[in-house]
Amino acid sequence: MDLADRTVGFVLLLFSVSLFSYYTFWVIITPFVDSDHFVHGFFPAREYAILIPAFAGVTLLSLIMIFVGVVLLRSGKSKSKTA
């Protein structure tokens, strides 16, 4: 395995673990901490804990559906030219 591939994989793993830890702490731990504690300054409002993943999921599904649609349209044009 190439060193660059391992480095990219390590960076992506580190990013994913960091994001998961941040989100988990934000959603599970902060509701039990006093509202005037300094920790709440590191996190957005709790409403965004649902809105951000929902928006990301809808965006991801939309992009996947657009990709599938483009592939189907292109494959339909290539079949009609050969027939």
mmCIF file of C-alpha atoms in Angstrom:
data_model
loop_
_atom_site.group_PDB
_atom_site.id
_atom_site.type_symbol
_atom_site.label_atom_id
_atom_site.label_comp_id
_atom_site.label_asym_id
_atom_site.label_seq_id
_atom_site.Cartn_x
_atom_site.Cartn_y
_atom_site.Cartn_z
ATOM 1 C CA MET A 1 0.000 0.000 0.000
ATOM 2 C CA ASP A 2 1.303 3.420 -0.917
ATOM 3 C CA LEU A 3 2.253 5.803 1.878
ATOM 4 C CA ALA A 4 0.006 8.551 0.458
ATOM 5 C CA ASP A 5 -3.018 6.224 0.562
ATOM 6 C CA ARG A 6 -2.307 5.317 4.176
ATOM 7 C CA THR A 7 -1.914 8.978 5.091
ATOM 8 C CA VAL A 8 -5.201 9.922 3.431
ATOM 9 C CA GLY A 9 -6.909 7.005 5.154
ATOM 10 C CA PHE A 10 -5.511 8.018 8.521
ATOM 11 C CA VAL A 11 -6.605 11.626 8.065
ATOM 12 C CA LEU A 12 -10.112 10.551 7.039
ATOM 13 C CA LEU A 13 -10.318 8.193 10.015
ATOM 14 C CA LEU A 14 -9.142 10.923 12.377
ATOM 15 C CA PHE A 15 -11.687 13.363 10.932
ATOM 16 C CA SER A 16 -14.518 10.831 11.218
ATOM 17 C CA VAL A 17 -13.703 9.921 14.817
ATOM 18 C CA SER A 18 -13.409 13.596 15.750
ATOM 19 C CA LEU A 19 -16.731 14.462 14.122
ATOM 20 C CA PHE A 20 -18.458 11.478 15.747
ATOM 21 C CA SER A 21 -17.056 12.377 19.182
ATOM 22 C CA TYR A 22 -18.074 16.034 18.827
ATOM 23 C CA TYR A 23 -21.617 15.144 17.726
ATOM 24 C CA THR A 24 -22.010 12.502 20.425
ATOM 25 C CA PHE A 25 -20.861 14.892 23.134
ATOM 26 C CA TRP A 26 -23.134 17.609 21.745
ATOM 27 C CA VAL A 27 -26.251 15.436 21.615
ATOM 28 C CA ILE A 28 -25.814 13.118 24.612
ATOM 29 C CA ILE A 29 -23.722 14.971 27.193
ATOM 30 C CA THR A 30 -24.626 18.670 26.900
ATOM 31 C CA PRO A 31 -28.306 18.270 27.875
ATOM 32 C CA PHE A 32 -27.123 17.138 31.321
ATOM 33 C CA VAL A 33 -24.718 20.067 31.800
ATOM 34 C CA ASP A 34 -25.932 23.325 33.360
ATOM 35 C CA SER A 35 -26.998 25.841 30.730
ATOM 36 C CA ASP A 36 -24.642 28.532 32.059
ATOM 37 C CA HIS A 37 -21.574 26.255 31.870
ATOM 38 C CA PHE A 38 -18.772 27.334 29.511
ATOM 39 C CA VAL A 39 -19.005 24.058 27.570
ATOM 40 C CA HIS A 40 -22.180 25.232 25.826
ATOM 41 C CA GLY A 41 -20.123 27.923 24.094
ATOM 42 C CA PHE A 42 -18.450 25.232 21.958
ATOM 43 C CA PHE A 43 -21.718 23.902 20.509
ATOM 44 C CA PRO A 44 -24.577 25.374 18.461
ATOM 45 C CA ALA A 45 -28.170 25.220 19.691
ATOM 46 C CA ARG A 46 -29.558 21.713 20.183
ATOM 47 C CA GLU A 47 -32.152 22.198 17.436
ATOM 48 C CA TYR A 48 -29.328 22.031 14.925
ATOM 49 C CA ALA A 49 -28.427 18.551 16.182
ATOM 50 C CA ILE A 50 -31.420 17.299 14.199
ATOM 51 C CA LEU A 51 -31.513 19.868 11.407
ATOM 52 C CA ILE A 52 -27.897 19.490 10.254
ATOM 53 C CA PRO A 53 -27.946 15.667 9.821
ATOM 54 C CA ALA A 54 -31.424 15.830 8.241
ATOM 55 C CA PHE A 55 -30.272 18.461 5.738
ATOM 56 C CA ALA A 56 -27.095 16.491 5.017
ATOM 57 C CA GLY A 57 -29.101 13.301 4.489
ATOM 58 C CA VAL A 58 -31.594 14.944 2.131
ATOM 59 C CA THR A 59 -28.747 16.555 0.195
ATOM 60 C CA LEU A 60 -26.876 13.251 -0.065
ATOM 61 C CA LEU A 61 -29.968 11.356 -1.230
ATOM 62 C CA SER A 62 -30.733 14.082 -3.761
ATOM 63 C CA LEU A 63 -27.224 13.917 -5.192
ATOM 64 C CA ILE A 64 -27.399 10.124 -5.407
ATOM 65 C CA MET A 65 -30.752 10.296 -7.216
ATOM 66 C CA ILE A 66 -29.420 12.925 -9.643
ATOM 67 C CA PHE A 67 -26.387 10.741 -10.346
ATOM 68 C CA VAL A 68 -28.558 7.669 -10.957
ATOM 69 C CA GLY A 69 -30.845 9.691 -13.226
ATOM 70 C CA VAL A 70 -27.939 11.016 -15.281
ATOM 71 C CA VAL A 71 -26.472 7.529 -15.631
ATOM 72 C CA LEU A 72 -29.835 6.115 -16.722
ATOM 73 C CA LEU A 73 -30.348 8.883 -19.261
ATOM 74 C CA ARG A 74 -26.867 8.433 -20.713
ATOM 75 C CA SER A 75 -27.186 4.651 -20.885
ATOM 76 C CA GLY A 76 -30.557 5.017 -22.636
ATOM 77 C CA LYS A 77 -29.052 7.297 -25.288
ATOM 78 C CA SER A 78 -26.157 4.915 -25.966
ATOM 79 C CA LYS A 79 -28.537 1.952 -26.388
ATOM 80 C CA SER A 80 -30.787 3.862 -28.795
ATOM 81 C CA LYS A 81 -27.781 4.822 -30.971
ATOM 82 C CA THR A 82 -26.608 1.215 -31.269
ATOM 83 C CA ALA A 83 -30.062 -0.210 -32.029
#
